[in-house]
Amino acid sequence: MEVSKKELLISIFFPKHCPFCGQPMEADRTYCKACKDQLPWIMPGTLCPSCGKKDCICLDNPCLNRLYVPLLYKGSAANAIKNLKFYGKRSYSRPLGELLGNFIRAESPVPHFDCIIPIPMTKRDIRKRGYSQSTLIARFIGQSLAIPVEKKILVKVHQTKKQHCLNAEERKINLKGAFVVTNPQMLKGKSVLLCDDVLTTGATLQEAARMLKEAGASDISAVVVATTEKLEIHAETVV
């Protein structure tokens, strides 16, 4: 990845850190050399390209056309997401976003998207955490691919129970009516890329994609940092 003079200067005073091991790394990298062979990369053809699961669940998610996901949610990949999401490591959003941008760009042909829409949080949850990890990741994907990020088209209007505390069926019910499209006209005939940090049951992406489809989006894909291999729940420990 080409690095600007501004980014090089910033890296001198604020070194870029590998999101997987936390060690300083060069400004043009998305993870350090030591982590390259240690990451739980998803081997091509091992998971469904639409739902990201070993045992396909696409019948439960008809609105989502394509899923981009490079890593399995385990080991250092899971730790990177937890550190970003729960422990204030917001700087990890940059290398993770750039990694996802590079992953999408590697597709042949490179897909076209009119905009990136991060999975939203409620205002209350943003105030509590201090930021939205999905919005931060989307920002750097957008910079990598030169695609605008639309943060206000899809909003979360209901304070739902935390997804990581629920089983698969409860997650679907929990999200019903949680998202609202504020400007459907902007989505008419558009190709949209949804962005989130991790995929477990797919309930969040499914509900968001359904709302965008109903609002008029013609093609909806999604990108996440990591997915569980099977349809399973992983409870997060939050301090």
Short mmCIF file of C-alpha atoms in Angstrom, two decimals:
data_model
loop_
_atom_site.label_atom_id
_atom_site.label_comp_id
_atom_site.label_asym_id
_atom_site.label_seq_id
_atom_site.Cartn_x
_atom_site.Cartn_y
_atom_site.Cartn_z
CA MET A 1 0.00 0.00 0.00
CA GLU A 2 1.40 3.45 -0.95
CA VAL A 3 1.96 5.75 2.02
CA SER A 4 1.79 9.55 1.76
CA LYS A 5 4.41 11.90 3.21
CA LYS A 6 1.83 13.04 5.76
CA GLU A 7 1.24 9.47 6.92
CA LEU A 8 4.98 8.84 7.18
CA LEU A 9 5.37 11.97 9.31
CA ILE A 10 2.48 10.94 11.55
CA SER A 11 3.99 7.45 11.95
CA ILE A 12 7.16 9.00 13.40
CA PHE A 13 5.30 10.57 16.31
CA PHE A 14 2.43 8.08 16.49
CA PRO A 15 3.79 4.68 15.41
CA LYS A 16 1.34 2.31 13.80
CA HIS A 17 0.80 -0.86 15.84
CA CYS A 18 -0.10 -4.32 14.65
CA PRO A 19 -3.69 -4.98 15.77
CA PHE A 20 -2.91 -8.66 16.34
CA CYS A 21 0.15 -8.47 18.60
CA GLY A 22 0.30 -4.77 19.52
CA GLN A 23 3.89 -4.30 18.36
CA PRO A 24 4.99 -1.20 16.36
CA MET A 25 5.18 -1.73 12.61
CA GLU A 26 5.92 0.13 9.40
CA ALA A 27 3.39 2.71 8.22
CA ASP A 28 2.65 0.81 5.00
CA ARG A 29 1.67 -2.44 6.74
CA THR A 30 -1.71 -3.65 8.00
CA TYR A 31 -0.15 -6.28 10.29
CA CYS A 32 3.42 -7.09 11.24
CA LYS A 33 5.59 -9.64 9.47
CA ALA A 34 5.65 -11.90 12.52
CA CYS A 35 1.85 -12.21 12.54
CA LYS A 36 1.43 -12.94 8.82
CA ASP A 37 1.73 -16.71 9.11
CA GLN A 38 0.07 -16.89 12.53
CA LEU A 39 -3.29 -15.35 11.62
CA PRO A 40 -6.36 -17.60 11.22
CA TRP A 41 -6.82 -16.87 7.51
CA ILE A 42 -9.86 -18.40 5.85
CA MET A 43 -8.80 -20.76 3.11
CA PRO A 44 -10.60 -20.15 -0.21
CA GLY A 45 -13.57 -22.43 -0.73
CA THR A 46 -13.87 -23.57 2.89
CA LEU A 47 -16.75 -21.26 3.87
CA CYS A 48 -19.85 -20.10 2.02
CA PRO A 49 -18.99 -16.82 0.21
CA SER A 50 -22.42 -15.36 0.99
CA CYS A 51 -22.93 -16.16 4.68
CA GLY A 52 -19.39 -16.93 5.84
CA LYS A 53 -20.26 -20.25 7.46
CA LYS A 54 -19.02 -23.79 6.92
CA ASP A 55 -22.61 -25.03 6.99
CA CYS A 56 -24.41 -22.55 4.70
CA ILE A 57 -27.23 -20.49 6.26
CA CYS A 58 -27.99 -18.38 3.18
CA LEU A 59 -31.70 -19.29 3.24
CA ASP A 60 -31.92 -17.20 6.39
CA ASN A 61 -30.30 -14.19 4.73
CA PRO A 62 -31.71 -13.61 1.22
CA CYS A 63 -30.96 -9.86 1.12
CA LEU A 64 -27.19 -10.17 1.41
CA ASN A 65 -25.55 -10.99 -1.92
CA ARG A 66 -21.88 -11.27 -0.96
CA LEU A 67 -19.76 -11.41 2.17
CA TYR A 68 -16.10 -10.43 2.36
CA VAL A 69 -14.29 -11.86 5.36
CA PRO A 70 -10.56 -12.71 5.61
CA LEU A 71 -10.25 -14.24 9.10
CA LEU A 72 -11.79 -16.73 11.48
CA TYR A 73 -12.86 -15.36 14.84
CA LYS A 74 -10.29 -17.00 17.05
CA GLY A 75 -6.81 -16.45 18.46
CA SER A 76 -5.15 -13.15 17.62
CA ALA A 77 -7.98 -12.12 15.28
CA ALA A 78 -10.55 -12.41 18.07
CA ASN A 79 -8.23 -10.57 20.45
CA ALA A 80 -7.80 -7.69 17.99
CA ILE A 81 -11.56 -7.25 17.66
CA LYS A 82 -12.08 -7.43 21.44
CA ASN A 83 -9.33 -4.87 22.03
CA LEU A 84 -10.89 -2.48 19.53
CA LYS A 85 -14.43 -3.09 20.70
CA PHE A 86 -14.12 -3.30 24.48
CA TYR A 87 -10.71 -2.00 25.57
CA GLY A 88 -10.34 1.35 23.83
CA LYS A 89 -7.82 0.35 21.15
CA ARG A 90 -9.48 2.53 18.54
CA SER A 91 -6.18 2.92 16.67
CA TYR A 92 -6.57 -0.73 15.61
CA SER A 93 -9.42 0.34 13.32
CA ARG A 94 -6.95 1.78 10.83
CA PRO A 95 -4.90 -1.34 10.06
CA LEU A 96 -8.04 -3.52 10.23
CA GLY A 97 -9.88 -1.21 7.83
CA GLU A 98 -6.92 -1.13 5.46
CA LEU A 99 -6.65 -4.92 5.63
CA LEU A 100 -10.31 -5.21 4.59
CA GLY A 101 -9.85 -2.65 1.83
CA ASN A 102 -6.92 -4.63 0.44
CA PHE A 103 -8.90 -7.86 0.75
CA ILE A 104 -11.78 -6.45 -1.31
CA ARG A 105 -9.41 -4.88 -3.84
CA ALA A 106 -7.79 -8.28 -4.42
CA GLU A 107 -11.06 -9.58 -5.90
CA SER A 108 -11.10 -10.00 -9.67
CA PRO A 109 -12.85 -7.98 -10.94
CA VAL A 110 -12.79 -5.41 -8.15
CA PRO A 111 -16.41 -4.88 -7.06
CA HIS A 112 -18.09 -1.48 -7.35
CA PHE A 113 -19.88 0.07 -4.37
CA ASP A 114 -21.64 3.41 -4.27
CA CYS A 115 -21.16 3.75 -0.53
CA ILE A 116 -20.16 2.01 2.69
CA ILE A 117 -22.67 1.85 5.54
CA PRO A 118 -21.37 0.84 8.98
CA ILE A 119 -23.65 -1.16 11.27
CA PRO A 120 -24.90 1.56 13.63
CA MET A 121 -24.99 1.78 17.40
CA THR A 122 -27.48 3.76 19.47
CA LYS A 123 -26.40 7.20 20.66
CA ARG A 124 -26.43 5.86 24.20
CA ASP A 125 -24.01 3.04 23.36
CA ILE A 126 -21.71 5.41 21.47
CA ARG A 127 -21.59 7.76 24.47
CA LYS A 128 -20.79 4.82 26.75
CA ARG A 129 -18.02 3.38 24.56
CA GLY A 130 -16.83 6.69 23.17
CA TYR A 131 -16.90 5.57 19.54
CA SER A 132 -18.44 3.13 17.06
CA GLN A 133 -15.89 0.49 16.04
CA SER A 134 -17.78 -0.30 12.81
CA THR A 135 -17.77 3.37 11.79
CA LEU A 136 -14.05 3.64 12.46
CA ILE A 137 -13.30 0.51 10.39
CA ALA A 138 -15.59 1.74 7.59
CA ARG A 139 -13.75 5.05 7.50
CA PHE A 140 -10.44 3.38 6.64
CA ILE A 141 -12.04 0.96 4.17
CA GLY A 142 -13.51 4.02 2.47
CA GLN A 143 -10.14 5.74 2.32
CA SER A 144 -8.52 2.58 0.95
CA LEU A 145 -11.11 2.09 -1.80
CA ALA A 146 -12.05 5.76 -2.38
CA ILE A 147 -15.70 5.07 -1.49
CA PRO A 148 -17.83 7.46 0.61
CA VAL A 149 -18.98 6.33 4.04
CA GLU A 150 -22.60 7.13 4.85
CA LYS A 151 -22.99 7.17 8.64
CA LYS A 152 -26.49 8.64 8.86
CA ILE A 153 -28.52 6.65 6.32
CA LEU A 154 -28.96 3.64 8.62
CA VAL A 155 -29.53 4.41 12.29
CA LYS A 156 -30.26 2.29 15.33
CA VAL A 157 -33.31 3.67 17.10
CA HIS A 158 -34.00 1.02 19.73
CA GLN A 159 -31.77 0.14 22.68
CA THR A 160 -31.58 -3.65 22.30
CA LYS A 161 -30.07 -6.28 24.55
CA LYS A 162 -26.41 -7.03 23.86
CA GLN A 163 -26.17 -9.58 21.05
CA HIS A 164 -23.30 -11.48 22.66
CA CYS A 165 -25.59 -12.35 25.58
CA LEU A 166 -28.23 -14.05 23.39
CA ASN A 167 -28.63 -17.27 21.42
CA ALA A 168 -29.20 -17.34 17.65
CA GLU A 169 -33.01 -17.14 17.71
CA GLU A 170 -33.02 -14.47 20.42
CA ARG A 171 -30.63 -12.36 18.34
CA LYS A 172 -33.07 -12.28 15.41
CA ILE A 173 -35.98 -11.25 17.62
CA ASN A 174 -33.84 -8.73 19.50
CA LEU A 175 -33.06 -6.75 16.33
CA LYS A 176 -36.55 -6.55 14.83
CA GLY A 177 -37.35 -2.88 14.28
CA ALA A 178 -34.00 -1.75 15.69
CA PHE A 179 -32.77 -0.13 12.45
CA VAL A 180 -34.33 2.68 10.43
CA VAL A 181 -33.34 4.10 7.03
CA THR A 182 -33.43 7.88 7.27
CA ASN A 183 -33.17 8.75 3.57
CA PRO A 184 -34.47 5.95 1.29
CA GLN A 185 -34.09 8.13 -1.80
CA MET A 186 -30.30 8.02 -1.49
CA LEU A 187 -30.38 4.21 -1.73
CA LYS A 188 -32.52 3.80 -4.84
CA GLY A 189 -30.65 1.52 -7.25
CA LYS A 190 -27.41 1.79 -5.26
CA SER A 191 -24.80 -0.87 -4.55
CA VAL A 192 -24.08 -0.85 -0.82
CA LEU A 193 -21.31 -2.35 1.30
CA LEU A 194 -22.31 -2.98 4.92
CA CYS A 195 -19.46 -3.00 7.44
CA ASP A 196 -19.24 -4.70 10.83
CA ASP A 197 -16.48 -6.12 13.04
CA VAL A 198 -17.48 -9.77 13.53
CA LEU A 199 -20.12 -12.21 12.29
CA THR A 200 -21.52 -14.92 14.55
CA THR A 201 -25.14 -15.76 13.66
CA GLY A 202 -25.50 -13.15 10.91
CA ALA A 203 -28.60 -11.68 12.57
CA THR A 204 -27.30 -8.10 12.64
CA LEU A 205 -26.21 -8.04 8.99
CA GLN A 206 -29.41 -9.81 7.99
CA GLU A 207 -31.68 -7.23 9.60
CA ALA A 208 -29.63 -4.30 8.31
CA ALA A 209 -29.58 -5.72 4.77
CA ARG A 210 -33.34 -6.28 4.91
CA MET A 211 -33.95 -2.64 5.79
CA LEU A 212 -31.65 -1.39 3.03
CA LYS A 213 -33.30 -3.69 0.50
CA GLU A 214 -36.77 -2.46 1.45
CA ALA A 215 -35.51 1.11 1.07
CA GLY A 216 -34.49 0.44 -2.55
CA ALA A 217 -30.84 -0.64 -2.54
CA SER A 218 -30.26 -2.84 -5.60
CA ASP A 219 -27.21 -4.78 -4.41
CA ILE A 220 -26.05 -5.33 -0.83
CA SER A 221 -22.75 -6.86 0.20
CA ALA A 222 -21.04 -6.92 3.57
CA VAL A 223 -17.51 -6.95 4.94
CA VAL A 224 -16.40 -8.07 8.40
CA VAL A 225 -13.00 -8.64 9.96
CA ALA A 226 -13.78 -12.17 11.14
CA THR A 227 -16.45 -14.85 11.34
CA THR A 228 -17.04 -17.90 13.48
CA GLU A 229 -16.62 -21.01 11.36
CA LYS A 230 -20.02 -22.41 12.34
CA LEU A 231 -23.30 -20.95 13.52
CA GLU A 232 -22.30 -20.53 17.13
CA ILE A 233 -22.33 -17.99 19.92
CA HIS A 234 -19.21 -16.70 21.62
CA ALA A 235 -19.92 -14.76 24.80
CA GLU A 236 -17.55 -11.82 25.23
CA THR A 237 -16.02 -10.96 28.58
CA VAL A 238 -16.30 -7.23 29.17
CA VAL A 239 -14.52 -5.51 32.05
#
